[in-house]
Short mmCIF file of N, CA and C and ligand atoms in Angstrom, two decimals:
data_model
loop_
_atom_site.label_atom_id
_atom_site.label_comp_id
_atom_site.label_asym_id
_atom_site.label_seq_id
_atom_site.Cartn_x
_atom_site.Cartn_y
_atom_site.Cartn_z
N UNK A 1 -7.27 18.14 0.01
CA UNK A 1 -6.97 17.18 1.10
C UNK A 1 -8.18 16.27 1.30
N UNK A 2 -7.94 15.10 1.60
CA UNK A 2 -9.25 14.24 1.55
C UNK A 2 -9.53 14.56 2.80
N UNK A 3 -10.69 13.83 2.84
CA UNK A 3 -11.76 13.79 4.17
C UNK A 3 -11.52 12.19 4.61
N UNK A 4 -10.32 12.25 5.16
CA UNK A 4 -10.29 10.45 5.87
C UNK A 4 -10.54 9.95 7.03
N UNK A 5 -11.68 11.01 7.96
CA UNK A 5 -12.63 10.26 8.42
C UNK A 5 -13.45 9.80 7.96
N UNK A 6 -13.91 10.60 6.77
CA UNK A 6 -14.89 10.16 6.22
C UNK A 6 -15.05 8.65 5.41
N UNK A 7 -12.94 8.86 4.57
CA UNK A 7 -12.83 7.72 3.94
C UNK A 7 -12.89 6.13 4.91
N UNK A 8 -12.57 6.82 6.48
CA UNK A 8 -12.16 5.35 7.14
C UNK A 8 -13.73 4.81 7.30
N UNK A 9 -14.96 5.61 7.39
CA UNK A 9 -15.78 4.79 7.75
C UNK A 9 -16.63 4.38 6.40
N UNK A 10 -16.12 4.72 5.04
CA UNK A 10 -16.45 4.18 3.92
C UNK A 10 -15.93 2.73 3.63
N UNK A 11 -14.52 2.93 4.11
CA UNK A 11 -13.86 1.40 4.01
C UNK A 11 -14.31 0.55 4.72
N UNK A 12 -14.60 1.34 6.14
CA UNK A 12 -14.74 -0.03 7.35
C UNK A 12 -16.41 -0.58 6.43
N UNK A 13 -17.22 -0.06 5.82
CA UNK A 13 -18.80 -0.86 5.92
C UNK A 13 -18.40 -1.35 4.32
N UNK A 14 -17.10 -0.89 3.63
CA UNK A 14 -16.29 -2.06 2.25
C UNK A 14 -16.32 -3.29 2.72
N UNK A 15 -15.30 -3.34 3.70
CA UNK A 15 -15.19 -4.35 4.41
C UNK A 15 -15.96 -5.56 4.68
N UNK A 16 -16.97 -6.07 3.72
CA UNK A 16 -18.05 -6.36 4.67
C UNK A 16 -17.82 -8.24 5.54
N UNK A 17 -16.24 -8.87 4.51
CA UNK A 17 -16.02 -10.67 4.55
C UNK A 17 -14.33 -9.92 5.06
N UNK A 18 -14.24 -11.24 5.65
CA UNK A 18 -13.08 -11.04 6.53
C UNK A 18 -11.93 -11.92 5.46
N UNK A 19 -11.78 -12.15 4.22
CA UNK A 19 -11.49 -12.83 3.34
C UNK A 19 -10.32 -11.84 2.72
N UNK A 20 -8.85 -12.30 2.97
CA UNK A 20 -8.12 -11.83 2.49
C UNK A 20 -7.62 -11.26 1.40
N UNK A 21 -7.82 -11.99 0.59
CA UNK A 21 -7.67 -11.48 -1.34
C UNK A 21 -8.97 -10.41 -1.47
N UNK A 22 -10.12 -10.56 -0.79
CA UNK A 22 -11.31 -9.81 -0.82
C UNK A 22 -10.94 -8.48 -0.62
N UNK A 23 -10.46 -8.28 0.69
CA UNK A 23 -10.50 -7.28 1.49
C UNK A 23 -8.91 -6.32 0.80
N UNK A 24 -7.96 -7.11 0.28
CA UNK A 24 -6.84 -6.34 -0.27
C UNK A 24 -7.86 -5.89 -1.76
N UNK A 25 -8.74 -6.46 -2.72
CA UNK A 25 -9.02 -5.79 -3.85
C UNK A 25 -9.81 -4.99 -3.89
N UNK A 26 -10.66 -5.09 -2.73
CA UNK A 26 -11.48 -3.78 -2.70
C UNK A 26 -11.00 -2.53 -2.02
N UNK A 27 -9.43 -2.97 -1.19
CA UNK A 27 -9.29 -1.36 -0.62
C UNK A 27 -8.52 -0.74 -1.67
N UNK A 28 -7.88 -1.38 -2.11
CA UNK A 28 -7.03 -0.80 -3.35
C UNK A 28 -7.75 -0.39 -4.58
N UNK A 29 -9.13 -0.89 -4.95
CA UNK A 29 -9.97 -0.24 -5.34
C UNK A 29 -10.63 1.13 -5.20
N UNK A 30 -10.58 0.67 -4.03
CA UNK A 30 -11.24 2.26 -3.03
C UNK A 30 -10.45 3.41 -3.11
N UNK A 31 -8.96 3.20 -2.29
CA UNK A 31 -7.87 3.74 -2.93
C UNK A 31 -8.23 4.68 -4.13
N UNK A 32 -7.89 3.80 -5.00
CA UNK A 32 -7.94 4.26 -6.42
C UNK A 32 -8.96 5.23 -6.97
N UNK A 33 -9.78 4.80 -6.43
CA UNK A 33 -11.31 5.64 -6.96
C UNK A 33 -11.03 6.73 -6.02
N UNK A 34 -10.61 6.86 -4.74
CA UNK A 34 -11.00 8.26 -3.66
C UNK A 34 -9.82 8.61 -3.18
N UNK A 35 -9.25 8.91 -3.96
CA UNK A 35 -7.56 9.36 -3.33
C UNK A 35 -7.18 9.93 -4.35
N UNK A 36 -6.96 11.42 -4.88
CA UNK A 36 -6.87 12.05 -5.92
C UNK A 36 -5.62 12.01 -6.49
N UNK A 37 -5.19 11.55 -8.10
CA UNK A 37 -3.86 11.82 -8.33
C UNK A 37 -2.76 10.45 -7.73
N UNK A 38 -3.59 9.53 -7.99
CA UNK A 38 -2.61 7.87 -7.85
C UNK A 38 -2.75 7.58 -9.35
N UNK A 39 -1.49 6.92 -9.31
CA UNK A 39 -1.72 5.91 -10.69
C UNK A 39 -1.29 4.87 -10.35
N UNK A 40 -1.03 4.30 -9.08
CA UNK A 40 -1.00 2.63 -8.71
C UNK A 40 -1.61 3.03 -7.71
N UNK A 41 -1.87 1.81 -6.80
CA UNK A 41 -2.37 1.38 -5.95
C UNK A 41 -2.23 -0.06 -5.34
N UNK A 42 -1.87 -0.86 -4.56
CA UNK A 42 -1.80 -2.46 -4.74
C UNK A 42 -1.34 -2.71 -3.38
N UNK A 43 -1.25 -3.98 -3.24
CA UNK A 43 -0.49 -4.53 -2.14
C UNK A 43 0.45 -5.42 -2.69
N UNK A 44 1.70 -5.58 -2.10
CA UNK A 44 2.50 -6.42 -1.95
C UNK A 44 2.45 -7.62 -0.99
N UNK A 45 2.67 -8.81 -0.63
CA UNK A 45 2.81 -9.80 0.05
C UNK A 45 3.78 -11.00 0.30
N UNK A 46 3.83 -10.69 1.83
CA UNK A 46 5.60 -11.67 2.14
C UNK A 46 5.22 -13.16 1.75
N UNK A 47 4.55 -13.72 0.70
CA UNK A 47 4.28 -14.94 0.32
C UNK A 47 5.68 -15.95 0.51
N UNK A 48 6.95 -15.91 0.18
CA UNK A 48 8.30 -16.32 0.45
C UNK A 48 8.99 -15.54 1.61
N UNK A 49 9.99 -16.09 1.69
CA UNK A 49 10.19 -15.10 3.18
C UNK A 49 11.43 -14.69 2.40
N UNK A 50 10.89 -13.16 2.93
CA UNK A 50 12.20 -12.13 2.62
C UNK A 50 11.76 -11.60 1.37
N UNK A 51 10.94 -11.53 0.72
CA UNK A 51 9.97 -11.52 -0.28
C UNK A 51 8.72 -11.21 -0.57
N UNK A 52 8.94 -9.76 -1.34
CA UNK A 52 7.14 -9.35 -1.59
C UNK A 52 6.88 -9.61 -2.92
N UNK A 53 5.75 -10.54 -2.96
CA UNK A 53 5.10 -10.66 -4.27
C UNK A 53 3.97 -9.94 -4.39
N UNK A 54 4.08 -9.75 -5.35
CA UNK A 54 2.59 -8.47 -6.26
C UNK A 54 1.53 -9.17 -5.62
N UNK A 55 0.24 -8.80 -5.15
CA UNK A 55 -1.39 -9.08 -4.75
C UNK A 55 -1.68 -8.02 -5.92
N UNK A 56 -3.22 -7.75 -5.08
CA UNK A 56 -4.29 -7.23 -5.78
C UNK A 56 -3.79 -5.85 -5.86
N UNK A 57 -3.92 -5.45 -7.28
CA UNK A 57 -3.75 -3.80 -7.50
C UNK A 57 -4.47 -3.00 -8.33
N UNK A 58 -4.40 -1.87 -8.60
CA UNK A 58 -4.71 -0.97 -9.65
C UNK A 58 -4.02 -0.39 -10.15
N UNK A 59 -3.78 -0.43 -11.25
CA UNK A 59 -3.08 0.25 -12.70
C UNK A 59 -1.98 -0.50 -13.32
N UNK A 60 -0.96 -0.08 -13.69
CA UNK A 60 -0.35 -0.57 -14.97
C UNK A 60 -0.01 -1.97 -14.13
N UNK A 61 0.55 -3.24 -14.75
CA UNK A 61 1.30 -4.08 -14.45
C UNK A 61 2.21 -4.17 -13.96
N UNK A 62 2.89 -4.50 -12.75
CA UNK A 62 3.93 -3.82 -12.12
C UNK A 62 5.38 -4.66 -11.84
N UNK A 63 6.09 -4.63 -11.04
CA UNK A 63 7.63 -5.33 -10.68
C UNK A 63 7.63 -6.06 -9.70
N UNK A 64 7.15 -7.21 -9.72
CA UNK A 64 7.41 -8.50 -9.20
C UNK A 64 8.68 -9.71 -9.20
N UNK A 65 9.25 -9.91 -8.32
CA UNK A 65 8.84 -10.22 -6.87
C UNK A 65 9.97 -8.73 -6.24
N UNK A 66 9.39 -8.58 -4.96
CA UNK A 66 10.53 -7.61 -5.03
C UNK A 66 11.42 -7.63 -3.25
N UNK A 67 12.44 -8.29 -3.36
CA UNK A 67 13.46 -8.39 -2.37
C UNK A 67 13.04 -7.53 -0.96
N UNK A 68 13.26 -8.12 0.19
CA UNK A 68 13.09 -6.90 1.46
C UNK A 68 14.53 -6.07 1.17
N UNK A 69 15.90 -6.15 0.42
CA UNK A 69 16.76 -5.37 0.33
C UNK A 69 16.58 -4.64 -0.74
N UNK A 70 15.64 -4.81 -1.80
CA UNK A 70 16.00 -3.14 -2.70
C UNK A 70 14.39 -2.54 -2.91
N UNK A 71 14.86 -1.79 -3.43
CA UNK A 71 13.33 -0.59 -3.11
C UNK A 71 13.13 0.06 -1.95
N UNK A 72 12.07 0.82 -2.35
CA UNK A 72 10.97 1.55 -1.58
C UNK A 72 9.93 0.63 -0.67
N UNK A 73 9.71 -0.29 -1.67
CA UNK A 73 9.08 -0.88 -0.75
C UNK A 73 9.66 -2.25 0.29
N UNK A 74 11.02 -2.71 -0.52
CA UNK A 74 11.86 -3.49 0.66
C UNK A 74 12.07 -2.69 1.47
N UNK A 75 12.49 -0.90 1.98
CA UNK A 75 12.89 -0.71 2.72
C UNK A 75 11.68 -0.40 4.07
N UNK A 76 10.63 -0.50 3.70
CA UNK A 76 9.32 -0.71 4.52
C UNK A 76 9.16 -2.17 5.14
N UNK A 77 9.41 -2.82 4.33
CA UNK A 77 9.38 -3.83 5.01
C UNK A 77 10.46 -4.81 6.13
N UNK A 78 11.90 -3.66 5.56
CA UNK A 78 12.86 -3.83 6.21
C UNK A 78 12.80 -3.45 7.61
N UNK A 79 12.83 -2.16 7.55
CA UNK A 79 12.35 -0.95 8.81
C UNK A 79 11.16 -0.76 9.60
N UNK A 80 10.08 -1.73 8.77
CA UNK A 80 8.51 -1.85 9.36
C UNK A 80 8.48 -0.63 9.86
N UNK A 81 8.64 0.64 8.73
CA UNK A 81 7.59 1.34 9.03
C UNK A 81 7.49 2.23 8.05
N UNK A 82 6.79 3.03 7.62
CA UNK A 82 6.25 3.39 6.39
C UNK A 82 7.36 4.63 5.88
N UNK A 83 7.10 4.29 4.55
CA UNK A 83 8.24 5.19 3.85
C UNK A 83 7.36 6.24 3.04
N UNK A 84 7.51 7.43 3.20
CA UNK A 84 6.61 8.64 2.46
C UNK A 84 8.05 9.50 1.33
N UNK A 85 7.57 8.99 0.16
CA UNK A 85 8.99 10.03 -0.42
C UNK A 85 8.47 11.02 -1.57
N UNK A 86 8.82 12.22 -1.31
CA UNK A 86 8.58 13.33 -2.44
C UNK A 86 8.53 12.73 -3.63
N UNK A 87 10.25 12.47 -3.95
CA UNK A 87 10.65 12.21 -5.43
C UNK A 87 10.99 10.88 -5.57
N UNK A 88 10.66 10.17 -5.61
CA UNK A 88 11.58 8.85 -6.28
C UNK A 88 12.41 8.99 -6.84
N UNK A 89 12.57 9.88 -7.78
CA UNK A 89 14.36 9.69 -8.93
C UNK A 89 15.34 10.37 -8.00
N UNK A 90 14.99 10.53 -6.63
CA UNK A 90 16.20 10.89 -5.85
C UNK A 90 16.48 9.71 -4.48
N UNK A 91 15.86 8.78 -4.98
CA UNK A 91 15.94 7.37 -4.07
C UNK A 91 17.17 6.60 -5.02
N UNK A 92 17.88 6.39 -4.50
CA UNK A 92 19.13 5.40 -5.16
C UNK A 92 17.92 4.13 -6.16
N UNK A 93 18.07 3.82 -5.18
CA UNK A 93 17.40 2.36 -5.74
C UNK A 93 16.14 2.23 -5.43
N UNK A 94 15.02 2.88 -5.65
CA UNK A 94 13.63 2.90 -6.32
C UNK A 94 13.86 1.80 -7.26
N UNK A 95 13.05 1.16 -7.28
CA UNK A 95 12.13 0.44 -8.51
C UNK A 95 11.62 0.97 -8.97
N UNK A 96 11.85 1.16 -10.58
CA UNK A 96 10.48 2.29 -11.32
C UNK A 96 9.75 1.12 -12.06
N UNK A 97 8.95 0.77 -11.77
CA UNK A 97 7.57 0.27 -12.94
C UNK A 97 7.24 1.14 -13.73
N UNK A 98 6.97 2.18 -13.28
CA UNK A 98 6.45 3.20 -14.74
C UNK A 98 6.98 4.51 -14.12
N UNK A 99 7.45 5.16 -14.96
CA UNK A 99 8.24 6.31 -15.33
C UNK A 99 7.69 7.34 -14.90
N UNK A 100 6.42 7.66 -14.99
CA UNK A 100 5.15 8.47 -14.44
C UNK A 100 5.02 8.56 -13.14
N UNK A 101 5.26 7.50 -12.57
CA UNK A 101 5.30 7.85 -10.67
C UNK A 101 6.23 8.24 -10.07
N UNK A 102 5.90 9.83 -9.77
CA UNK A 102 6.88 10.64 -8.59
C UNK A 102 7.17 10.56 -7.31
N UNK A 103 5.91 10.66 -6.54
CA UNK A 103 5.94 10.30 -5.17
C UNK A 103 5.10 9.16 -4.79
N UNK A 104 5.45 8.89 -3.72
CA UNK A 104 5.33 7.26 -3.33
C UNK A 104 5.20 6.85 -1.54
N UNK A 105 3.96 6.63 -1.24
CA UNK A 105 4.03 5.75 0.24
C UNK A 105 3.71 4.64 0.35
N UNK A 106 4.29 3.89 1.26
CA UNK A 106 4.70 2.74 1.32
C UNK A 106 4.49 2.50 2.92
N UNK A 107 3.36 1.70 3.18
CA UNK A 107 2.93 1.08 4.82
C UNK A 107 2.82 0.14 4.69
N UNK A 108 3.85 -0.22 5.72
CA UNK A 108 3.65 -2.07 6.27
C UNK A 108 3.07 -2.11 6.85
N UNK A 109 2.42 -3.77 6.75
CA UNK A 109 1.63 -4.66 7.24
C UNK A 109 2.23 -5.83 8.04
N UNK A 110 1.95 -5.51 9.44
CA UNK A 110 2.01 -6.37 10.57
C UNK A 110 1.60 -7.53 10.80
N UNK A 111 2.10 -8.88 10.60
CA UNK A 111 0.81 -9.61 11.82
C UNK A 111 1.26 -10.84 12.32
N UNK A 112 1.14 -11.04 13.61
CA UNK A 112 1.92 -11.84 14.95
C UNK A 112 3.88 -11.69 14.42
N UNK A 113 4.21 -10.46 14.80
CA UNK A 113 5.29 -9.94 14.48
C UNK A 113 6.22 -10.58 13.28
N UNK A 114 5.45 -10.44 11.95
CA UNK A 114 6.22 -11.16 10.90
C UNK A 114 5.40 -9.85 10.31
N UNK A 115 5.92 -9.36 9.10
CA UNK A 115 5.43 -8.77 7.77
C UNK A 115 4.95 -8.99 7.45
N UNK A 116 3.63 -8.89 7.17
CA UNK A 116 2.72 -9.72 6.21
C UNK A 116 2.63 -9.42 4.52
N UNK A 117 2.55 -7.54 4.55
CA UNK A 117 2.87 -7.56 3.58
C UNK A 117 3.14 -5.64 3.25
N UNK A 118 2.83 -5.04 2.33
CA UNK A 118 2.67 -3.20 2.56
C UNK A 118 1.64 -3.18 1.55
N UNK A 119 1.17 -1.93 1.70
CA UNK A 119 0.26 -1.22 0.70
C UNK A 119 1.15 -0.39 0.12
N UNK A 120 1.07 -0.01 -1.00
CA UNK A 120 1.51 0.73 -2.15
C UNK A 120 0.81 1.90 -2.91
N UNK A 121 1.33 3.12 -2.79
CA UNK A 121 0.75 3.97 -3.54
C UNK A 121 1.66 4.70 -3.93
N UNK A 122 1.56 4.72 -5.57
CA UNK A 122 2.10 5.99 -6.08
C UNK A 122 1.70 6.71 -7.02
N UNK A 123 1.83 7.73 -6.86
CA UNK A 123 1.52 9.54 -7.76
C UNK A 123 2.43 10.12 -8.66
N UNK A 124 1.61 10.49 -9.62
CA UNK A 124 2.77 10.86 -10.53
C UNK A 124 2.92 12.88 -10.30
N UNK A 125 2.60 12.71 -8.84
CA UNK A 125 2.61 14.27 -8.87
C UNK A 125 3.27 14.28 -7.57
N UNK A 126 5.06 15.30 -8.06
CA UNK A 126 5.70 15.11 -7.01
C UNK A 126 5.21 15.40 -5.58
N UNK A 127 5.68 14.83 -4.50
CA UNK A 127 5.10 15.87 -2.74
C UNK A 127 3.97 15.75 -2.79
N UNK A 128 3.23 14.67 -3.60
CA UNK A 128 1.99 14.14 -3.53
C UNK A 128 1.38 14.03 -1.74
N UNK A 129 2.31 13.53 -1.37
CA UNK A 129 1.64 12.71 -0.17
C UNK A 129 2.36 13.72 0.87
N UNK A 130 1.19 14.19 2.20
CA UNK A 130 1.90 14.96 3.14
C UNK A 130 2.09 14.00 4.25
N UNK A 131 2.74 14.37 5.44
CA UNK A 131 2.67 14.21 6.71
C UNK A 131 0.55 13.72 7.04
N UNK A 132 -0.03 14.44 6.87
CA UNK A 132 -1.38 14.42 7.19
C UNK A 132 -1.77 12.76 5.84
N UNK A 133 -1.74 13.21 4.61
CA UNK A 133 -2.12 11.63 3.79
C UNK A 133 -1.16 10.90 4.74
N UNK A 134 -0.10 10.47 5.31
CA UNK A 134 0.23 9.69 5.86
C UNK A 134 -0.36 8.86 6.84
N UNK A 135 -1.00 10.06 7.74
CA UNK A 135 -1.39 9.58 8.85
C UNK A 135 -2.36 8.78 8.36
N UNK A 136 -3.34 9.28 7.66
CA UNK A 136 -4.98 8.85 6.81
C UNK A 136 -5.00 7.80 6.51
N UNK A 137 -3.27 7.37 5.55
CA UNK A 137 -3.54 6.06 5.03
C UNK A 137 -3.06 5.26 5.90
N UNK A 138 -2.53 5.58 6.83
CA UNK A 138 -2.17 4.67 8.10
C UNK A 138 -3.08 4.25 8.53
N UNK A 139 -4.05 5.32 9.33
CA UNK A 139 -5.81 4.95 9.34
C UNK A 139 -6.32 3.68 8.80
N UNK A 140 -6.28 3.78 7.29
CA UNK A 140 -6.87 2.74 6.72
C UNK A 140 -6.11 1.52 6.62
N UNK A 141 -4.75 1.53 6.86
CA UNK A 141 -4.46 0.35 6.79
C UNK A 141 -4.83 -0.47 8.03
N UNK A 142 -5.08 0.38 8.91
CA UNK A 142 -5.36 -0.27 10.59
C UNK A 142 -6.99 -0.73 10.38
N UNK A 143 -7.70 -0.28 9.43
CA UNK A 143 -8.89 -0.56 9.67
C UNK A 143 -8.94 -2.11 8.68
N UNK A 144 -8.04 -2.14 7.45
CA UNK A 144 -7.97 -3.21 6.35
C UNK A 144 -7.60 -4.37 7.92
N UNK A 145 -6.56 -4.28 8.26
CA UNK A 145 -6.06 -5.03 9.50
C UNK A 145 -7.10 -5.86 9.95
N UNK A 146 -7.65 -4.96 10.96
CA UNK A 146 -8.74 -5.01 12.15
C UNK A 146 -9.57 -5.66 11.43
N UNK A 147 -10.05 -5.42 9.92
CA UNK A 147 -11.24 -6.63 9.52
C UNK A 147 -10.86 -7.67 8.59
N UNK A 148 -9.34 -8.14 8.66
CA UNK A 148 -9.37 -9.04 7.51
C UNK A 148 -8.52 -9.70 8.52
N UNK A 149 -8.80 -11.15 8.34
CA UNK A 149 -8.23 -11.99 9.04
C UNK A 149 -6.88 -12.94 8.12
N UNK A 150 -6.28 -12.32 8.53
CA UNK A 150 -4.68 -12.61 7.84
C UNK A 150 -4.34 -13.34 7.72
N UNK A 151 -4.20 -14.06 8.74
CA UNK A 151 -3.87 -15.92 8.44
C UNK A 151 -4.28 -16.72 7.91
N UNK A 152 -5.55 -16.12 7.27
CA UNK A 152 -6.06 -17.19 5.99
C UNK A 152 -5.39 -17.18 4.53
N UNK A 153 -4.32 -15.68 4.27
CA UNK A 153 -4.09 -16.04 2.82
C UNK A 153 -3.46 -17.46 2.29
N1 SME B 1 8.51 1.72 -6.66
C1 SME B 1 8.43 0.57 -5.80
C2 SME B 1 8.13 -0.67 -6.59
C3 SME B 1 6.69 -0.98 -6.68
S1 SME B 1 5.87 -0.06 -7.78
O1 SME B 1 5.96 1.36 -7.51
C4 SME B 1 4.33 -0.55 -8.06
C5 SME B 1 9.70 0.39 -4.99
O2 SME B 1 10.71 1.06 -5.22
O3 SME B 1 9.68 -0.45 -4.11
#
């Protein structure tokens, strides 16, 4: 189990420019490097409306653009609020980018009540993610928030 107090105050002094594209490639970096057992990592972004396009990520090349009606991660952005799933091949309509990712969370991103965009993580090790990683990466998405000023992308 990680230590995500520890991770939130690693991110918050990441953080250091309030610069949007900045602040999404280095947490998903971070992510990647200190979160055991991901093989993506990335953000999505409501660049069109009704519409998440791929941002900054880590690992394979992924499935762009992707509808607020299908997926895992449309349905986060549908429901604005985070989707934690064991298995993916028992989600109707998952998007698979790569075949290798089992479990999967998915937190939206808020800001002046529009979507801005979600973070993305998935594991290729089923029940990857508990109740507790949930909360953690919730954590960090509140801290990515709090220092990146959104309305500049
Ligand atoms: N599996 C996601 C698509 C994005 S990738 O996992 C990077 C989904 O169903 O929304």
């Amino acid at each position: 189990m990680s230590d995500y107090a520890l991770l939130e105050r690693q991110l918050a002094a990441l953080l250091d420019e309030r610069d949007p594209l900045t602040n999404c490639a280095q947490t998903c970096a971070f992510l990647m490097q200190e979160v055991p057992d991901l093989n993506w990592a990335g953000f999505y972004l409501q660049r069109r409306p009704q519409t998440l396009v791929l941002g900054p990520f880590q690992g394979k090349p992924a499935c762009t653009p992707i509808p607020f009606s299908q997926g895992v991660c449309g349905a986060a952005a549908r429901s604005r609020a985070t989707q934690r799933i064991d298995d993916v091949h028992a989600v109707a309509d998952h998007i698979a980018c790569d075949s290798t990712s089992r479990a999967e969370l998915v937190v939206p991103i808020l800001h002046d009540g529009e979507v801005w965009g979600v973070l993305d993580l998935d594991s290729p090790r089923q029940g990857r993610f508990t109740p507790q990683d949930q909360a953690g990466i919730e954590a960090l998405v509140a801290i990515f928030q709090a220092q990146t000023d959104l309305e500049r992308l």
